[in-house]
Every structure is written in C-alpha cells, then in structure tokens.
PDB file of C-alpha atoms in Angstrom:
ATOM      1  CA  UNK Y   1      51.844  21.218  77.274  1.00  0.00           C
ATOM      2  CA  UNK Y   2      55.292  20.595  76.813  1.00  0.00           C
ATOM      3  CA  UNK Y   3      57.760  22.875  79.426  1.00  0.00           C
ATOM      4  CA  UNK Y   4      60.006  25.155  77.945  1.00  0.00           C
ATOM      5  CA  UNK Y   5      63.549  26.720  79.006  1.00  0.00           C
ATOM      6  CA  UNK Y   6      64.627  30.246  78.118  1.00  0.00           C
ATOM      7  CA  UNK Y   7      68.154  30.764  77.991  1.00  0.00           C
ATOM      8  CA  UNK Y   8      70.056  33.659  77.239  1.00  0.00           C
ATOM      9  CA  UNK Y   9      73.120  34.216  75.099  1.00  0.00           C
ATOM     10  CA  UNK Y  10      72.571  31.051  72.955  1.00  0.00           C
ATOM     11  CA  UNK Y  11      73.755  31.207  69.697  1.00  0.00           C
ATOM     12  CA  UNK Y  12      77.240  29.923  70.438  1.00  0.00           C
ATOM     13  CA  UNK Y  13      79.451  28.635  73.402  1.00  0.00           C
ATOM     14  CA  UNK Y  14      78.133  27.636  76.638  1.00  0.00           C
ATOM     15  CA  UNK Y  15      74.447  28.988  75.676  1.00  0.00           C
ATOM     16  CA  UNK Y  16      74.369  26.847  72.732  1.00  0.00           C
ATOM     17  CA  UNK Y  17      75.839  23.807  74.065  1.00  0.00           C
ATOM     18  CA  UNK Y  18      72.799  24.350  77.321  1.00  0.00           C
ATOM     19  CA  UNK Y  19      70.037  24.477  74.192  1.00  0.00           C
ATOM     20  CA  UNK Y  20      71.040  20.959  72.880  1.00  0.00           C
ATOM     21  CA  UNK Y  21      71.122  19.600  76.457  1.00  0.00           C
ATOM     22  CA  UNK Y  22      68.201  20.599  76.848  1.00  0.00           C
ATOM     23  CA  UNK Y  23      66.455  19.494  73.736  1.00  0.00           C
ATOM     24  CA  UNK Y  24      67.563  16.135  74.406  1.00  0.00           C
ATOM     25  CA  UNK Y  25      65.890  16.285  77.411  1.00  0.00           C
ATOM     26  CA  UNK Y  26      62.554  16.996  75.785  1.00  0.00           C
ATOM     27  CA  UNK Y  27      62.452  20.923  76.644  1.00  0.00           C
ATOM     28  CA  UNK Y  28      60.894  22.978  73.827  1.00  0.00           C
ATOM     29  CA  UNK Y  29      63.456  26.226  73.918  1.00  0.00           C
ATOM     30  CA  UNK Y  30      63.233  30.161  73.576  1.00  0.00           C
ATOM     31  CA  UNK Y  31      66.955  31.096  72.777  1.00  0.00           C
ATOM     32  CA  UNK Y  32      67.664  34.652  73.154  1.00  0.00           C
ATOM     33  CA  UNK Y  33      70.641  36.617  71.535  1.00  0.00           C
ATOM     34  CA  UNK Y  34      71.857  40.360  71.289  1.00  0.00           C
ATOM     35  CA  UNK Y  35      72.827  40.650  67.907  1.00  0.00           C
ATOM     36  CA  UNK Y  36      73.802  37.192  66.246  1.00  0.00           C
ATOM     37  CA  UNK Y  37      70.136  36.655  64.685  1.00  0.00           C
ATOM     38  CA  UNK Y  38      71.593  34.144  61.871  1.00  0.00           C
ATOM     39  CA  UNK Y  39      73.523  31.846  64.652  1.00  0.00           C
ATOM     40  CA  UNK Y  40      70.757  31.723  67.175  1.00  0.00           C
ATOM     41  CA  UNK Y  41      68.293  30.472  63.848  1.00  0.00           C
ATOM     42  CA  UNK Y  42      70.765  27.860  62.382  1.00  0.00           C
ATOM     43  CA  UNK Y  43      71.019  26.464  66.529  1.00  0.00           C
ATOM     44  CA  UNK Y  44      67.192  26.392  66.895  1.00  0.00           C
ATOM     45  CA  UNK Y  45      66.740  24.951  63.062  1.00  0.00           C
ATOM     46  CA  UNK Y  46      69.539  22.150  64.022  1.00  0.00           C
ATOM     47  CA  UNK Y  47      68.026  21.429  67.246  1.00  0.00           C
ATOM     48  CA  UNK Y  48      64.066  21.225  66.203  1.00  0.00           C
ATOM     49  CA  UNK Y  49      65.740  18.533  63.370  1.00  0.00           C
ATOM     50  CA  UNK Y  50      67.420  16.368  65.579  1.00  0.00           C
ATOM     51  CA  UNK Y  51      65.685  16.422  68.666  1.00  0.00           C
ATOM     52  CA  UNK Y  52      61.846  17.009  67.701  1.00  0.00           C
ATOM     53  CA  UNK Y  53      61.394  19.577  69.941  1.00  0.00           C
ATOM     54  CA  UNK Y  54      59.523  23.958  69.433  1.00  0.00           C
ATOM     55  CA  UNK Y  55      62.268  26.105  69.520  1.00  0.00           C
ATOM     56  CA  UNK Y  56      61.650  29.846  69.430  1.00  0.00           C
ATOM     57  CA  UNK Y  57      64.510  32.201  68.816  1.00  0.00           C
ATOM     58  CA  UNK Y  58      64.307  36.058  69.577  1.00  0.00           C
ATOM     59  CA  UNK Y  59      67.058  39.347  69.156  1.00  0.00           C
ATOM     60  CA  UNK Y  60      66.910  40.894  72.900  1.00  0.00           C
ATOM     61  CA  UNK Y  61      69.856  42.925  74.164  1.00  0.00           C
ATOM     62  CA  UNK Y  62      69.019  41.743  78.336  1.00  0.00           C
ATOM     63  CA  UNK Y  63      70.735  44.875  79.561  1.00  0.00           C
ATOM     64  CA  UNK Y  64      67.533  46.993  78.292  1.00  0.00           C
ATOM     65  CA  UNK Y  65      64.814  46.578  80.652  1.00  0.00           C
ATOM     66  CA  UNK Y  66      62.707  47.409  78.061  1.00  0.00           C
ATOM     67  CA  UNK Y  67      63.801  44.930  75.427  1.00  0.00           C
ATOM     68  CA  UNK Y  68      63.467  41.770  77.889  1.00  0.00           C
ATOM     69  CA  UNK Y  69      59.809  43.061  79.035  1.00  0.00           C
ATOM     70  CA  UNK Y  70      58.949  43.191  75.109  1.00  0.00           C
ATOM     71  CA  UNK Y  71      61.043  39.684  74.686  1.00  0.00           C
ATOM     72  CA  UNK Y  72      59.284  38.396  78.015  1.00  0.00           C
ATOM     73  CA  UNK Y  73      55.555  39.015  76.103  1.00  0.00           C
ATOM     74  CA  UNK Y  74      56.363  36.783  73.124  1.00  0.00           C
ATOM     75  CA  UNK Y  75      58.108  34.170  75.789  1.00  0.00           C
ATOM     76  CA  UNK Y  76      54.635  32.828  77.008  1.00  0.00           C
ATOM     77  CA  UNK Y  77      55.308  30.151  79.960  1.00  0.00           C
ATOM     78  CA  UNK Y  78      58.614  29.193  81.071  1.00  0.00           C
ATOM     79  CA  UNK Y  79      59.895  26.394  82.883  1.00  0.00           C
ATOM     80  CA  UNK Y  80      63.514  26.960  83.427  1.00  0.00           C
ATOM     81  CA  UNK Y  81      64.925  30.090  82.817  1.00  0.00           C
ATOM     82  CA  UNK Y  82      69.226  29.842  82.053  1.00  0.00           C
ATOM     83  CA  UNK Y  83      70.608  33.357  82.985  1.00  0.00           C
ATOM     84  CA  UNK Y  84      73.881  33.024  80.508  1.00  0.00           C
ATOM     85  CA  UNK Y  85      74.683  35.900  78.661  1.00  0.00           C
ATOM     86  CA  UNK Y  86      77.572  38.230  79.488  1.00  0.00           C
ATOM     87  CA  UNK Y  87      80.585  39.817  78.233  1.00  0.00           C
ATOM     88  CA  UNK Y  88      83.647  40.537  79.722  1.00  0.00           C
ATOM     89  CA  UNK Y  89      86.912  43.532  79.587  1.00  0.00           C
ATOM     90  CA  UNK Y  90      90.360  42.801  80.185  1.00  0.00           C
ATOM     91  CA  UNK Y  91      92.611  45.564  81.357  1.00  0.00           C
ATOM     92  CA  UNK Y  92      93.566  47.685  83.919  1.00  0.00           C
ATOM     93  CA  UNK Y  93      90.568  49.173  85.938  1.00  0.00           C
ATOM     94  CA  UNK Y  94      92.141  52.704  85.437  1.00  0.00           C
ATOM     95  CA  UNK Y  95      91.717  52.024  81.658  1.00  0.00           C
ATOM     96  CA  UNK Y  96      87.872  50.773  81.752  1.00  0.00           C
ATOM     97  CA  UNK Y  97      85.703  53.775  80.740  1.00  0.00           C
ATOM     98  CA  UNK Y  98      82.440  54.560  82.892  1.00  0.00           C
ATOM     99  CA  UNK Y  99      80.224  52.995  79.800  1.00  0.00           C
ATOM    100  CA  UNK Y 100      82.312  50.122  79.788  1.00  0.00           C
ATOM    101  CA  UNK Y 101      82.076  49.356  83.074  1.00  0.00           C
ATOM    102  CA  UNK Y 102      77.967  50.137  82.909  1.00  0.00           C
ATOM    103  CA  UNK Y 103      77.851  47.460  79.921  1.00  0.00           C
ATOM    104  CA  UNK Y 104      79.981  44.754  82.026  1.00  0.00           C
ATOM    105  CA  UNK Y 105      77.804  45.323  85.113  1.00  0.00           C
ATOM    106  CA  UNK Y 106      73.901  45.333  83.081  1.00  0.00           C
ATOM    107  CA  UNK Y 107      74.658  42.713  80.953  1.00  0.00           C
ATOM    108  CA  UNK Y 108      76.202  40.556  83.650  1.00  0.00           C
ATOM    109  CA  UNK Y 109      74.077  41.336  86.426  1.00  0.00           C
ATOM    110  CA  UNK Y 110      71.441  43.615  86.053  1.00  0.00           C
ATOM    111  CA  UNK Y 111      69.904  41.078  83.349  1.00  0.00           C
ATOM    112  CA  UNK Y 112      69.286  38.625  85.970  1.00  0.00           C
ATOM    113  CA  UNK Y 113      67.162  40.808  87.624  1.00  0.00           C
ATOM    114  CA  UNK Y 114      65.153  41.841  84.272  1.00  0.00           C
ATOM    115  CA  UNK Y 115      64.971  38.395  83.269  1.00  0.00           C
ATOM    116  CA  UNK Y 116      63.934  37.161  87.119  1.00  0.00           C
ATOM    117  CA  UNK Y 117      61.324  39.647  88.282  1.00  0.00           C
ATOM    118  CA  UNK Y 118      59.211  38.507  84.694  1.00  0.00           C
ATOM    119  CA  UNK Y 119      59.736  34.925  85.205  1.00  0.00           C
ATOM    120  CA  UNK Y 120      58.732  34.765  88.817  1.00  0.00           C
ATOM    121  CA  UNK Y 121      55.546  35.562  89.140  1.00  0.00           C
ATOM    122  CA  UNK Y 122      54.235  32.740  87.038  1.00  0.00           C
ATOM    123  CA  UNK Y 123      57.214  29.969  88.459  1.00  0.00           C
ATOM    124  CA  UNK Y 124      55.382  30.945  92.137  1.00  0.00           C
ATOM    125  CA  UNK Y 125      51.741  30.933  90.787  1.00  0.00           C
ATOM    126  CA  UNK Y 126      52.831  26.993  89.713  1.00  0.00           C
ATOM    127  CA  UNK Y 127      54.783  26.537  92.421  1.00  0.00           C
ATOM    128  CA  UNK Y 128      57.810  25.025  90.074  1.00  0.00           C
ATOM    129  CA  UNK Y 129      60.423  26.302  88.369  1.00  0.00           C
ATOM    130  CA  UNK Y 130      64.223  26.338  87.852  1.00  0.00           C
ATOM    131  CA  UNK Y 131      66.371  29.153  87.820  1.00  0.00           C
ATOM    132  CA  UNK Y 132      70.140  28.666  87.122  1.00  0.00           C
ATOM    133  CA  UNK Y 133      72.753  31.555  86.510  1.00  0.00           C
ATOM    134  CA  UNK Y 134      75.934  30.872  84.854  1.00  0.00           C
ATOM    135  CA  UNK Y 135      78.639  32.170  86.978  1.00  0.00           C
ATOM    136  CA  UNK Y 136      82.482  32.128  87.049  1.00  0.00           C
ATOM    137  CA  UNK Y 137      85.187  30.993  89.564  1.00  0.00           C
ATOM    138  CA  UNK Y 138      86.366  34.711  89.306  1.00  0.00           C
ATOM    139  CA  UNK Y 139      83.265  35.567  91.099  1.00  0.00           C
ATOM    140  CA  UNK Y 140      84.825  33.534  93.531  1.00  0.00           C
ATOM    141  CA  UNK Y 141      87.934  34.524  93.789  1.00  0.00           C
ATOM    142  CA  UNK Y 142      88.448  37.462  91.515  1.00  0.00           C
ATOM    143  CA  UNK Y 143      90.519  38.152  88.640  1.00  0.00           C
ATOM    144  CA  UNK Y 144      93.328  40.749  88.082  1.00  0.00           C
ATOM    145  CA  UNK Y 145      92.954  42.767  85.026  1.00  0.00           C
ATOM    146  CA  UNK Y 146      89.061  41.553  85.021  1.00  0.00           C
ATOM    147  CA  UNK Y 147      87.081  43.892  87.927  1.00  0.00           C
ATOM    148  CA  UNK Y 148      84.183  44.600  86.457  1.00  0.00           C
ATOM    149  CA  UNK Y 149      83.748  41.065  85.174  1.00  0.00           C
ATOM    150  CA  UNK Y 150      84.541  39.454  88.955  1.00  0.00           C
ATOM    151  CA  UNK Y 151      82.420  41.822  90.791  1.00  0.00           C
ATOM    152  CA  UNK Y 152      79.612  41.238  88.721  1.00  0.00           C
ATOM    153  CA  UNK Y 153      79.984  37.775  88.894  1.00  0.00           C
ATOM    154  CA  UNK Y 154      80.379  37.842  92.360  1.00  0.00           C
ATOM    155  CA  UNK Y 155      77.115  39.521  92.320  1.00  0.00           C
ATOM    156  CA  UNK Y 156      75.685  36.843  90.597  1.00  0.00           C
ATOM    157  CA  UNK Y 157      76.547  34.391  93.222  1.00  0.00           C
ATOM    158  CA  UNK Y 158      75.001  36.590  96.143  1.00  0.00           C
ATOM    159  CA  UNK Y 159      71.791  37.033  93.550  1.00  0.00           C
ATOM    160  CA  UNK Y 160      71.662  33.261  93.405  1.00  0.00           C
ATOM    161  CA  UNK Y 161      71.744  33.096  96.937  1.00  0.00           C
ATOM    162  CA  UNK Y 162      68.902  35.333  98.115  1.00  0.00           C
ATOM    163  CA  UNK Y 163      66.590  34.961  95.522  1.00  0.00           C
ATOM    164  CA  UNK Y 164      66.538  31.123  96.204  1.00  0.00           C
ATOM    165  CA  UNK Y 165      65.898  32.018 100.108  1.00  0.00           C
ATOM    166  CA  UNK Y 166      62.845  33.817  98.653  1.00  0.00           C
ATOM    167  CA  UNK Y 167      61.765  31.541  96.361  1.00  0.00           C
ATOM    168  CA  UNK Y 168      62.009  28.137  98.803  1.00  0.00           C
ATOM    169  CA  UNK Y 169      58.891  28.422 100.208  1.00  0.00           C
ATOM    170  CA  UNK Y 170      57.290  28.158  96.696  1.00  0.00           C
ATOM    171  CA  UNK Y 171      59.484  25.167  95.754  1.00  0.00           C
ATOM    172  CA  UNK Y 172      61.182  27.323  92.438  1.00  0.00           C
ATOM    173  CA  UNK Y 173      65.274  26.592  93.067  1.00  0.00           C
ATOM    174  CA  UNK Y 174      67.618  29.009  92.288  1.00  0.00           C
ATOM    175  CA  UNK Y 175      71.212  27.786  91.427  1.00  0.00           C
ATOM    176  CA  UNK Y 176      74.124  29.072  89.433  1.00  0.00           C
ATOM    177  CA  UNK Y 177      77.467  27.205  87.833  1.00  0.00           C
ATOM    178  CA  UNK Y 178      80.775  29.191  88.750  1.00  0.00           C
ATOM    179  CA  UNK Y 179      82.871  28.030  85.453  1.00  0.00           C
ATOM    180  CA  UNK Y 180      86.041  27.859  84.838  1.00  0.00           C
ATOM    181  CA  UNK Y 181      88.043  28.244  81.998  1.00  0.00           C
ATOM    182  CA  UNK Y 182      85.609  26.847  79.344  1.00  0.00           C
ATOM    183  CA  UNK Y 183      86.887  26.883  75.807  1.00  0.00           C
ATOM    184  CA  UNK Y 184      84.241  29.619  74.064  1.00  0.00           C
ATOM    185  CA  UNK Y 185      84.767  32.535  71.978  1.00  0.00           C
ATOM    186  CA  UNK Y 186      85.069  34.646  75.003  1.00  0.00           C
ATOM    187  CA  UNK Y 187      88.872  33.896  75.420  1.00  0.00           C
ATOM    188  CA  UNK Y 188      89.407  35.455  71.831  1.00  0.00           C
ATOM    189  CA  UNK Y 189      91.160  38.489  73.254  1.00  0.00           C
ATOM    190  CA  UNK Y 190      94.104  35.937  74.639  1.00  0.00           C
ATOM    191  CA  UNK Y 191      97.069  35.328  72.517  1.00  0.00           C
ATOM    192  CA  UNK Y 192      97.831  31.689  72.514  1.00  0.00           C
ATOM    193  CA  UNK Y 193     100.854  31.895  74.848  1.00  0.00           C
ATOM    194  CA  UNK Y 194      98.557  33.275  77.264  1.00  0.00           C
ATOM    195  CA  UNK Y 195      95.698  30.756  76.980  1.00  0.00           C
ATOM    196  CA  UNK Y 196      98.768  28.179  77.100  1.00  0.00           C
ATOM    197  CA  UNK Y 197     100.317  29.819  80.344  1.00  0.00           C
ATOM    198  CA  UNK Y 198      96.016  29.544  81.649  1.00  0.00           C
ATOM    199  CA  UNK Y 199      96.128  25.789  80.709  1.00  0.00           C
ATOM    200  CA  UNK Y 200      99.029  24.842  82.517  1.00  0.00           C
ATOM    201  CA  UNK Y 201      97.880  26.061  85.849  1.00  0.00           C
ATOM    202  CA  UNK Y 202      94.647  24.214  85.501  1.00  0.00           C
ATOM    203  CA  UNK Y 203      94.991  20.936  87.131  1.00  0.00           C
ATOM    204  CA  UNK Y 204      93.375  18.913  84.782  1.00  0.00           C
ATOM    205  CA  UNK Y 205      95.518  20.459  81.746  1.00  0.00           C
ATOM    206  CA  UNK Y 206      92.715  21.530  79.925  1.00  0.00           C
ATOM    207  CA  UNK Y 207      90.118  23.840  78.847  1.00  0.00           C
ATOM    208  CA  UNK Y 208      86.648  22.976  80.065  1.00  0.00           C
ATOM    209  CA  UNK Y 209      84.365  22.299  77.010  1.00  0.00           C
ATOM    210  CA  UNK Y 210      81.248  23.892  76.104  1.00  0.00           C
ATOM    211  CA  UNK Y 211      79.497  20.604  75.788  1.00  0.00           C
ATOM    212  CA  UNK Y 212      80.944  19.689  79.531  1.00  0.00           C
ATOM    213  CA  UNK Y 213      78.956  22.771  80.714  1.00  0.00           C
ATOM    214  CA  UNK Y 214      75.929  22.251  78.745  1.00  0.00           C
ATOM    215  CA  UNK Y 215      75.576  18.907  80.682  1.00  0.00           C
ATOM    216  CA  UNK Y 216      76.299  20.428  84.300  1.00  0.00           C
ATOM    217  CA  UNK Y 217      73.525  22.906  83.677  1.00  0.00           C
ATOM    218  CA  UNK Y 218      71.176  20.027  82.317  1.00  0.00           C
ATOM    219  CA  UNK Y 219      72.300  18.331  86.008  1.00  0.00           C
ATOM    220  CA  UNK Y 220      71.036  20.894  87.408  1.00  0.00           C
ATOM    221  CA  UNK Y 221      68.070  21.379  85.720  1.00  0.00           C
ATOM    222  CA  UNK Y 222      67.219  17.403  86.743  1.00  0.00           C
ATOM    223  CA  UNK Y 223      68.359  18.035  90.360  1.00  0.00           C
ATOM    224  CA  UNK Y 224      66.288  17.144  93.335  1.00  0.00           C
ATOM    225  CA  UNK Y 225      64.072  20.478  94.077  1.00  0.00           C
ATOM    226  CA  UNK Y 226      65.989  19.788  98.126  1.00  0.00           C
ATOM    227  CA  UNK Y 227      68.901  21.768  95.961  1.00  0.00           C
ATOM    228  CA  UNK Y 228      69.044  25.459  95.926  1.00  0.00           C
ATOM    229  CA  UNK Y 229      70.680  28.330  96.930  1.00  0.00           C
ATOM    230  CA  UNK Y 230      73.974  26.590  95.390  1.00  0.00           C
ATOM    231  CA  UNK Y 231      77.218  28.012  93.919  1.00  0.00           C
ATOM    232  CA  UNK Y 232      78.540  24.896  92.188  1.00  0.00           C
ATOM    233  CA  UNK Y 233      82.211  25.170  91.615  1.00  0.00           C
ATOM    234  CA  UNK Y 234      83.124  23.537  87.603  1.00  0.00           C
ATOM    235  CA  UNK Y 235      86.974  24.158  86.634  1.00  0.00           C
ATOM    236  CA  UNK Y 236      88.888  21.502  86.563  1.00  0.00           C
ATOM    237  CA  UNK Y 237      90.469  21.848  90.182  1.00  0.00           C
ATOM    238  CA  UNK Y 238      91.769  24.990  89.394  1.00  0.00           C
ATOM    239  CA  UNK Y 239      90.374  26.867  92.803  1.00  0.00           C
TER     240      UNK Y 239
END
C-alpha cells in the first residue's frame, strides 16, 4: 500500500503547492478544504494526471471538532499529516471582536490538536509518521496589528515542540516551517504600497513563493527521523 499525506487548506497557496510536492514524491493525497470544493477538485484532478498518484479531496471546516472526526473516518491511514490551514485579521486588537478572535485561534491552533489526537494513535501503533505544522516568523517574533494571528502561531511552535517530545520514543517527528512572507492569497487585504514597503525590508527583495514552500515541507517530509521537535525559520533573512 502506497502512503498517503493529509494536508489541510489545499486548494490554493502554500497547501496546494505542498500537494504537488508531494505527488511527485509518490504520496497518494487527501486534500482538505473549508469551503473551496471546486479548487481543491481541479488540484487533485491535475495532480492524479500528471503525477499518477490517488488523490482524495474532502470539504472539512478543521475548527469543528466534529467535522475533522467525520473527515478523519473517510481519511483511512495516513502517513504524513501537513497541519496548513489558517486565516488571519489585521487590525487593532481593540477592534477584533470575541468571534473573530475565537475563529483566528480554532482554525490556527485548535485544528492541530483535532487533526493530531486522530492521527496519532495509528502513526504510534506503526511506529512512523510525519507531522509538520506550517507556522510563521510572526510566531516568532510577533506582529503589530496581527495578535491573534502571532499568538496562535506562536502556539503552534510550542505545539510542535511538545508533541514531538511525546512522540520520540515512537519514532513519529513532529516539525513545523515558520514562513515568511510567501506570496499567497492571504496578503490580499494589503494595498500594493504596503506589500511594496514589506518587500523592501526583506533581505532577499522578494516574496517567498508558494512553490519554494511546497519544497521545504517536502524536505521535511524526506528528513532523517534524528529531526524533530524543530521550528525551521524560511523568510528570506528577514528575522
């Protein structure tokens, strides 16, 4: 039996760009979306063509508990599981509503722990898997008019870190990618001034690419099983 990588938030950006790595590397995929049913299919459909590979596709909203255990049943057996999706709000703290800050925080980081206490159990009872949660350098360091997104993310990295502590002595690694400015949808809400203003205090004058983070997350994915526990730092020598 072929292995086969979950990986949330796929239909476009970084999500997307992690399926194809992954096909190439002969993975048969389960991509998971909230709400962009249409995308997700035309991914999987391009993928299965070019890469001869299964590719499953499924509508699953990962802040509902309920949703991922009903997504988790049609699943089956997975080999690496790609914690992606997550949204973001930018503006004052003082302006975020108590639901908005709720939907930053589940879908951010209360996902990873729907998605990981389901996965788990049958990644221990092989004794191999690969867990890898795509983080952000504002987890790091935090952002200014972006709280709720840097403390979740922050929680993400402290999440990577324990749960691969637990999950050592049954040789599953747990690693996550703190990005940073990749060039996705997510950046929508900047004018183009503002995304220039971003650019020029990168030090490699550019955006990341999705592609770029695709492959980092297939590196990791390939990466001796010694390796876990990691917050690996991708943005162009901006921190």
């Amino acid at each position: 039996m072929k292995k086969k990588a979950m990986i949330t938030g796929a239909s476009r950006g970084i999500g997307a760009a992690a399926a194809r790595a992954l096909a190439q590397e002969g993975y048969d995929l389960f991509l998971i979306c909230k709400s962009s049913g249409q995308a997700v299919k035309d991914v999987a459909a391009d993928l299965e063509k070019a890469y001869h590979i299964h590719c499953e596709t499924a509508l699953c909203d990962v802040s509902d508990a309920s949703q991922v255990e009903t997504m988790m049943k049609q699943a089956g057996e997975i080999h690496v599981l790609v914690n992606n999706a997550a949204i973001s709000f930018v503006g004052l703290l003082t302006d975020m509503s108590i639901k908005q800050w709720r939907q930053v925080i589940d879908t951010n980081l209360n996902a990873l722990f729907y998605t990981c206490r389901l996965v788990v159990p049958q990644m221990v009872r092989r004794r191999e898997g690969k867990i890898i949660n795509v983080s952000s350098i504002w987890g790091n360091a935090g952002a200014s008019m972006e709280v709720a997104y840097s403390a979740s993310k922050g929680g993400v990295n402290s999440f990577t870190r324990a749960l691969a502590k637990e999950l050592a002595p049954s040789n599953v690694q747990v690693n996550a990618v703190a990005f940073g400015v990749i060039d996705t949808s997510m950046n929508a809400c900047f004018s183009k001034e503002e995304m220039e203003a971003l650019r020029e205090e990168i030090p490699a004058d550019r955006l990341g690419s999705p592609e770029e983070a695709g492959e980092m997350i297939r590196m990791l994915v390939n990466a001796p099983s010694y390796l876990t526990g990691q917050i690996i730092t991708m943005d162009g020598g901006y921190c």
